[in-house]
Amino acid sequence: MLIRYSPKVEHLKCVTLTPKEGLKLERSMVFLLPGTNEVTDDEWKAMRGNINTEYKSGEIKPLAQSLKERNLKDMPPSVAVKFVAECTNPDTLNKWNREVTNEEVRLAITKRFQKLKIEPSEEETTDSSESITHEKPTEQNNSDGIEPSEEENKEPSEKDSDSEFGDVDFDSPDRLENKTVAELTAICKEKGIDTKNLSKKADLLEAINKAGA
């Protein structure tokens, strides 16, 4: 579902997800940036009790409640493009970049990446490559069994990416390389590093390393 974060002073907000029976959670915390953010229905239920003040003030509120489609990939292109234009969250943009198939909306996502000077994550590029492989199998893949081998090599990286969110050692250089821009930004905030002029992953990593990460 889509939610809008409208703080009086722009900043990244970390919201803890409280586990509850029946909820499927793949991360322990959600990072919100001003504008449009997308979370799962279960994540919203897990975070709702931790944002009562922000919810009552309207600082954080769910969007598109009147629409049948709650996720951007299911919305009409004309509506989806408007939400993309409001998004500044790299995690959300990368999620949309992986899931959305409509060309008009994908173009809007690409332009948003460029405007924010954010590079699409390598994880999303890998997903796209897999999609192309499955849609256009070659005779060699069918006869020699190459395709299953490639899938086996790629699947672990996807599982690893799902598990890395708040449960790892942030101070490990090897782990930092695998984190998203939003996660690195949060780490910088915790260490008191000014991120105003740091928009690229490489710049954030360099800043964290210089700070003694």
XYZ file of C-alpha atoms in Angstrom:
213
model
C 0.000 0.000 0.000
C 1.071 3.578 -0.583
C 1.645 6.049 2.245
C 2.679 9.692 2.161
C 5.256 11.039 4.615
C 5.019 14.829 5.037
C 7.345 15.992 7.847
C 7.579 19.682 8.766
C 11.348 19.397 8.431
C 12.488 17.001 5.696
C 14.364 14.013 7.077
C 14.528 10.242 6.841
C 12.338 8.469 9.396
C 13.013 4.949 10.666
C 9.888 3.111 11.850
C 10.185 -0.158 13.742
C 7.935 -3.027 12.637
C 6.335 -4.794 15.599
C 5.836 -8.512 14.829
C 2.283 -9.773 15.306
C 0.662 -13.144 14.803
C -0.372 -13.725 11.206
C 1.848 -10.968 9.749
C 4.497 -11.799 7.171
C 7.472 -9.475 7.620
C 10.734 -9.693 5.701
C 12.397 -6.773 7.483
C 12.381 -5.319 10.988
C 12.299 -1.632 10.094
C 10.889 0.655 7.387
C 12.712 3.751 6.118
C 10.412 6.608 5.092
C 11.486 9.601 3.013
C 9.343 12.693 2.328
C 6.751 11.990 -0.368
C 5.306 8.676 -1.546
C 6.495 5.413 0.041
C 5.190 1.882 -0.520
C 4.917 -0.762 2.209
C 3.085 -4.070 2.318
C -0.282 -4.350 4.053
C 1.357 -6.444 6.791
C 4.125 -3.862 7.257
C 1.498 -1.138 7.673
C -0.237 -3.184 10.370
C 3.111 -3.786 12.098
C 4.109 -0.101 12.045
C 0.686 1.457 12.700
C 0.963 1.302 16.487
C 4.382 2.972 16.400
C 3.290 6.100 14.494
C 0.165 7.180 16.400
C 1.394 10.768 16.817
C 2.394 11.143 13.158
C -0.811 9.443 11.983
C -3.086 11.728 14.014
C -1.246 14.846 12.827
C -1.406 13.718 9.188
C 2.385 13.580 8.898
C 2.060 9.944 7.838
C -1.113 8.814 6.117
C -2.193 6.034 3.732
C -2.925 6.977 0.120
C -5.351 5.726 -2.515
C -7.734 4.289 0.066
C -10.628 5.169 -2.222
C -9.046 3.245 -5.099
C -9.499 -0.465 -5.664
C -5.814 -0.789 -6.485
C -3.609 -0.344 -3.406
C -0.240 -0.989 -5.056
C 1.301 1.140 -7.783
C 1.748 -1.763 -10.229
C -2.037 -2.286 -10.272
C -3.025 1.357 -10.761
C -3.966 3.084 -14.044
C -0.837 4.637 -15.615
C -2.178 8.187 -15.278
C -2.557 7.734 -11.511
C 0.650 5.757 -11.016
C 2.783 8.400 -12.770
C 1.589 11.058 -10.280
C 2.662 8.949 -7.315
C 6.042 8.251 -8.932
C 6.615 12.002 -9.266
C 6.174 12.391 -5.480
C 8.534 9.576 -4.504
C 12.045 10.207 -3.143
C 12.561 6.807 -1.521
C 15.180 4.686 -3.382
C 13.821 1.449 -1.881
C 10.307 2.193 -3.138
C 11.523 3.287 -6.580
C 13.583 0.112 -6.930
C 10.580 -2.000 -5.881
C 8.460 -0.324 -8.549
C 11.250 -0.661 -11.094
C 11.167 -4.416 -10.523
C 7.398 -4.882 -10.458
C 5.910 -2.395 -12.936
C 5.550 -3.514 -16.562
C 3.642 -0.581 -18.092
C 6.040 1.352 -20.349
C 4.636 4.783 -19.460
C 5.064 4.191 -15.740
C 8.501 2.611 -16.173
C 9.618 5.687 -18.108
C 8.385 7.886 -15.258
C 10.362 5.762 -12.785
C 13.513 6.047 -14.902
C 13.156 9.825 -15.107
C 12.622 9.983 -11.347
C 15.854 8.059 -10.775
C 17.657 10.539 -13.017
C 16.128 13.610 -11.365
C 17.082 12.386 -7.889
C 20.506 11.298 -9.196
C 19.926 7.786 -7.872
C 21.286 4.679 -9.548
C 18.883 1.684 -9.776
C 20.072 -1.091 -7.495
C 21.985 -3.997 -9.000
C 19.429 -6.374 -7.489
C 16.702 -4.960 -9.725
C 18.933 -5.273 -12.800
C 19.478 -8.940 -11.980
C 15.738 -9.522 -11.676
C 15.136 -7.959 -15.087
C 17.790 -10.166 -16.662
C 16.124 -13.258 -15.232
C 12.773 -12.171 -16.627
C 14.214 -11.826 -20.114
C 15.893 -15.239 -19.838
C 12.632 -16.945 -18.955
C 10.600 -15.196 -21.634
C 13.032 -15.974 -24.459
C 14.675 -19.362 -23.783
C 17.132 -20.544 -26.406
C 17.515 -24.022 -27.859
C 20.868 -24.276 -26.141
C 19.289 -23.678 -22.737
C 16.668 -26.369 -23.366
C 19.080 -28.979 -24.673
C 22.167 -28.448 -22.521
C 20.487 -27.572 -19.220
C 22.265 -24.205 -18.886
C 19.206 -22.257 -17.785
C 18.603 -24.144 -14.483
C 22.272 -23.644 -13.609
C 22.005 -19.873 -14.067
C 18.856 -19.732 -11.924
C 20.550 -21.640 -9.121
C 23.386 -19.132 -9.166
C 21.033 -16.134 -9.039
C 18.488 -17.284 -6.468
C 20.835 -17.149 -3.452
C 21.629 -13.469 -4.150
C 17.897 -12.616 -4.069
C 17.374 -14.493 -0.803
C 20.407 -12.819 0.712
C 19.086 -9.391 -0.273
C 15.730 -10.101 1.405
C 17.366 -11.084 4.687
C 19.726 -8.128 4.931
C 17.699 -5.448 6.649
C 18.388 -4.481 10.186
C 19.631 -7.921 11.296
C 23.264 -7.597 10.277
C 26.353 -5.834 11.581
C 26.218 -2.333 10.088
C 29.899 -1.837 10.886
C 31.067 -4.651 8.599
C 32.586 -3.227 5.355
C 31.527 -6.304 3.404
C 27.919 -5.883 4.490
C 27.853 -2.146 3.769
C 28.580 -2.801 0.105
C 25.288 -4.715 -0.170
C 23.055 -2.058 1.389
C 20.683 0.307 -0.396
C 21.073 4.087 -0.552
C 18.319 4.519 2.051
C 19.998 2.123 4.480
C 23.391 3.780 4.045
C 21.764 7.188 4.580
C 20.265 5.942 7.853
C 23.664 4.661 8.990
C 25.188 8.072 8.216
C 22.462 9.755 10.299
C 23.250 7.451 13.229
C 26.939 8.312 12.991
C 26.265 12.047 12.734
C 27.438 12.302 9.130
C 25.979 15.162 7.056
C 24.259 13.563 4.038
C 23.014 16.772 2.433
C 25.427 16.508 -0.503
C 25.621 12.701 -0.554
C 23.181 11.175 -3.042
C 25.147 8.296 -4.567
C 25.889 4.958 -2.945
C 29.629 5.331 -3.498
C 29.689 8.730 -1.744
C 27.778 7.350 1.258
C 30.114 4.360 1.560
C 33.159 6.626 1.404
C 31.738 8.892 4.098
C 30.984 5.934 6.403
C 34.460 4.477 5.870
C 36.096 7.842 6.632
C 34.065 8.022 9.838
C 35.628 4.788 10.927
C 32.899 2.317 9.891
